[in-house]
PDB file of C-alpha atoms in Angstrom:
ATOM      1  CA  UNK A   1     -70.276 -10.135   2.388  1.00 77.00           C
ATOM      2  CA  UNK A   2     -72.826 -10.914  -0.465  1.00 88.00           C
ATOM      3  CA  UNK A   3     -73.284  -6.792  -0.466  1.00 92.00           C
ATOM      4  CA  UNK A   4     -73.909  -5.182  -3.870  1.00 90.00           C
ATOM      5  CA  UNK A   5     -74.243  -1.126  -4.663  1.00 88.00           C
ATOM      6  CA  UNK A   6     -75.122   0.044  -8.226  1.00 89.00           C
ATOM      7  CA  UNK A   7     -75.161   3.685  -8.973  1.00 87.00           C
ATOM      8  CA  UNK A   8     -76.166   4.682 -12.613  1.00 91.00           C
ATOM      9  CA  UNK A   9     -73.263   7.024 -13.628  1.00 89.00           C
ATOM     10  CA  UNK A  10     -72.591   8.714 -17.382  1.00 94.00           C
ATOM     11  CA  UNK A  11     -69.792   7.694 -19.922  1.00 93.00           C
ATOM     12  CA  UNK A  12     -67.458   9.555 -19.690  1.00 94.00           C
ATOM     13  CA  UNK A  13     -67.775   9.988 -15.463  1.00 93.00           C
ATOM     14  CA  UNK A  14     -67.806   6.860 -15.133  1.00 92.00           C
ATOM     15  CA  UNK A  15     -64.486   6.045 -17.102  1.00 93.00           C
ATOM     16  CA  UNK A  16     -62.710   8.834 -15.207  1.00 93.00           C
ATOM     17  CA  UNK A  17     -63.688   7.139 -11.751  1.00 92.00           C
ATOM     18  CA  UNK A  18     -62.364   3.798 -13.478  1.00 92.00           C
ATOM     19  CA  UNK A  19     -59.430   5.719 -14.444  1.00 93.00           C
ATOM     20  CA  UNK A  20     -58.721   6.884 -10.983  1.00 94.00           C
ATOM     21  CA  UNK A  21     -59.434   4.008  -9.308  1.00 93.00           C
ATOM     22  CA  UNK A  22     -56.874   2.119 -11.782  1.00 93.00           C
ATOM     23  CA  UNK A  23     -54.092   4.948 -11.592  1.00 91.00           C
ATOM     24  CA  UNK A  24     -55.012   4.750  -7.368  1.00 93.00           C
ATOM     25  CA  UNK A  25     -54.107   0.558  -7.430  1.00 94.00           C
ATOM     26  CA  UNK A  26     -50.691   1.183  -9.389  1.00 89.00           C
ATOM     27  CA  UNK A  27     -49.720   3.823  -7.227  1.00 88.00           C
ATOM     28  CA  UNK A  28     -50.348   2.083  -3.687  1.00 92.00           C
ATOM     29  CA  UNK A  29     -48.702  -1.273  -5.537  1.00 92.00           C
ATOM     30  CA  UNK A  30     -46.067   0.848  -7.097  1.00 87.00           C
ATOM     31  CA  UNK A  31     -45.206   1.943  -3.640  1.00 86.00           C
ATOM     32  CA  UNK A  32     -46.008  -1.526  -1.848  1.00 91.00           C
ATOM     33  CA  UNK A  33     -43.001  -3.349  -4.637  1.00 88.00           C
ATOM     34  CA  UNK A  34     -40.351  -0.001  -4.211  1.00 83.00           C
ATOM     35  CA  UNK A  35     -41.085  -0.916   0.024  1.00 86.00           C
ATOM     36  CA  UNK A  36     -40.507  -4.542  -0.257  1.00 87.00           C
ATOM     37  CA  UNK A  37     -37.398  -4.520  -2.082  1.00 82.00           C
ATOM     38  CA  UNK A  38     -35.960  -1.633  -0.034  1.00 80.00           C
ATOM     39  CA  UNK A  39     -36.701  -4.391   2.756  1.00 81.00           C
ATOM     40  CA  UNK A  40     -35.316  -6.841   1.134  1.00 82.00           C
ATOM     41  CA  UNK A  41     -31.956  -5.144   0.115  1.00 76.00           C
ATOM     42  CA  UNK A  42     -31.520  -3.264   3.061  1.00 76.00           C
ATOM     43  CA  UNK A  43     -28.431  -4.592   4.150  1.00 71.00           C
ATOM     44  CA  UNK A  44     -28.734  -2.854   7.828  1.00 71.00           C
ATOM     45  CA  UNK A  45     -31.572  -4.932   8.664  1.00 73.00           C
ATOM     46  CA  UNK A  46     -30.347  -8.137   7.236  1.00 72.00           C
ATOM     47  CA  UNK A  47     -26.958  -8.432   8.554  1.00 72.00           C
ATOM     48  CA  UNK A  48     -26.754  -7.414  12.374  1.00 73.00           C
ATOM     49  CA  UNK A  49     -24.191  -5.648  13.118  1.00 69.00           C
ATOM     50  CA  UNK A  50     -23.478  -3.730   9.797  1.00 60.00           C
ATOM     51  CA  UNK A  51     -23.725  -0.275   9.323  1.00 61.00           C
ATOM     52  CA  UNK A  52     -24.345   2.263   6.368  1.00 58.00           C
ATOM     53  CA  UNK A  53     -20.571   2.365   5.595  1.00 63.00           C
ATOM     54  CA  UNK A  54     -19.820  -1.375   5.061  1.00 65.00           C
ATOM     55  CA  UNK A  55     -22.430  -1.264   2.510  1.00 66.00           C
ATOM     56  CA  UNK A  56     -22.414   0.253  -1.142  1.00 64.00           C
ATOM     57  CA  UNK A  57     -25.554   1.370  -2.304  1.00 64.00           C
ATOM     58  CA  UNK A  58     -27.346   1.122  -5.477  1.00 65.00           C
ATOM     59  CA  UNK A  59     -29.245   4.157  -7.145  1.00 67.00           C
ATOM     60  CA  UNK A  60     -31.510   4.060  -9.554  1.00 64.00           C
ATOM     61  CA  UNK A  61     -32.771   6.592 -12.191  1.00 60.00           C
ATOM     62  CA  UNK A  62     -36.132   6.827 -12.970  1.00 59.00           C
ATOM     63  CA  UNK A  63     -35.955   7.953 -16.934  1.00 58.00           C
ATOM     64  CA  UNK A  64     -40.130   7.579 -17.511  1.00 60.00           C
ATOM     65  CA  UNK A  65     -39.869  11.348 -17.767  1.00 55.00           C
ATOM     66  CA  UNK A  66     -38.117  11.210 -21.445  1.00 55.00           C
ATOM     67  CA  UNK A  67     -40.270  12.721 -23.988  1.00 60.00           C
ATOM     68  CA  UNK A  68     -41.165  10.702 -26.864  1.00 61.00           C
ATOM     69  CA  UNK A  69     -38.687  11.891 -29.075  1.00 63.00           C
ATOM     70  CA  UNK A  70     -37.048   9.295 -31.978  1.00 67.00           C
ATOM     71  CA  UNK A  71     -34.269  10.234 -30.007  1.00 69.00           C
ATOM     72  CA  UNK A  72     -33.193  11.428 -26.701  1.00 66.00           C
ATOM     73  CA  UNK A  73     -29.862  12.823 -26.481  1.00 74.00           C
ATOM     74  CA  UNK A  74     -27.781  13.793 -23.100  1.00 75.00           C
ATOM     75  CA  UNK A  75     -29.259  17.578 -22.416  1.00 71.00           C
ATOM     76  CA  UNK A  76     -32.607  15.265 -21.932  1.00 72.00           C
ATOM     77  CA  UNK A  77     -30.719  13.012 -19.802  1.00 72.00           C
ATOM     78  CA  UNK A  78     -29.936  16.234 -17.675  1.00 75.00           C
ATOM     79  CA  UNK A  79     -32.990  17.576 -17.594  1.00 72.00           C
ATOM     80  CA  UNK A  80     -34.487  14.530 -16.223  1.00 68.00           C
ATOM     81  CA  UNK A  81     -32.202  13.920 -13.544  1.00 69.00           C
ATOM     82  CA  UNK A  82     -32.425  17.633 -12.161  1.00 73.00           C
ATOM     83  CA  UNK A  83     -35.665  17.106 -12.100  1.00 67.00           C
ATOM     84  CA  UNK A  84     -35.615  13.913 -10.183  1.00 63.00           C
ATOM     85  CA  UNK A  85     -33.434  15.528  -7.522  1.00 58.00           C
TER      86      UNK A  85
END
């Protein structure tokens, strides 16, 4: 639309509005790529007549919760998953 808006903000505001707008994008794309594939791999809306129990089902663990340690041994494991569910 040819429309242009400056407004004159400080360092360090300005890279925490950049920083929110940034973690804002992954989030809503994040959620727009988790949507799609559910779509995509949803097996009751691509084969008609199938139900939930001709199906298997594939889970997924989100580990981005492991702490950066050199290693991380089962009790993290654990902890991670109880805190997933």
């Amino acid at each position: 639309r040819g429309e242009e808006y400056k407004v004159p903000l400080k360092f360090d505001i300005a890279k925490e509005s950049a920083d929110a707008f940034a973690k804002e994008i992954y989030a809503k794309t994040f959620l727009w790529l988790v949507r799609s594939i559910n779509d995509a791999t949803c097996a009751e809306n691509n084969y008609p007549g199938g139900t939930s129990i001709n199906y298997g089902l594939i889970g997924l663990l989100d580990i981005f919760g492991f702490e950066s340690f050199p290693v991380n041994g089962f009790e993290q494991l654990c902890i991670n998953y109880c805190n997933e569910k």
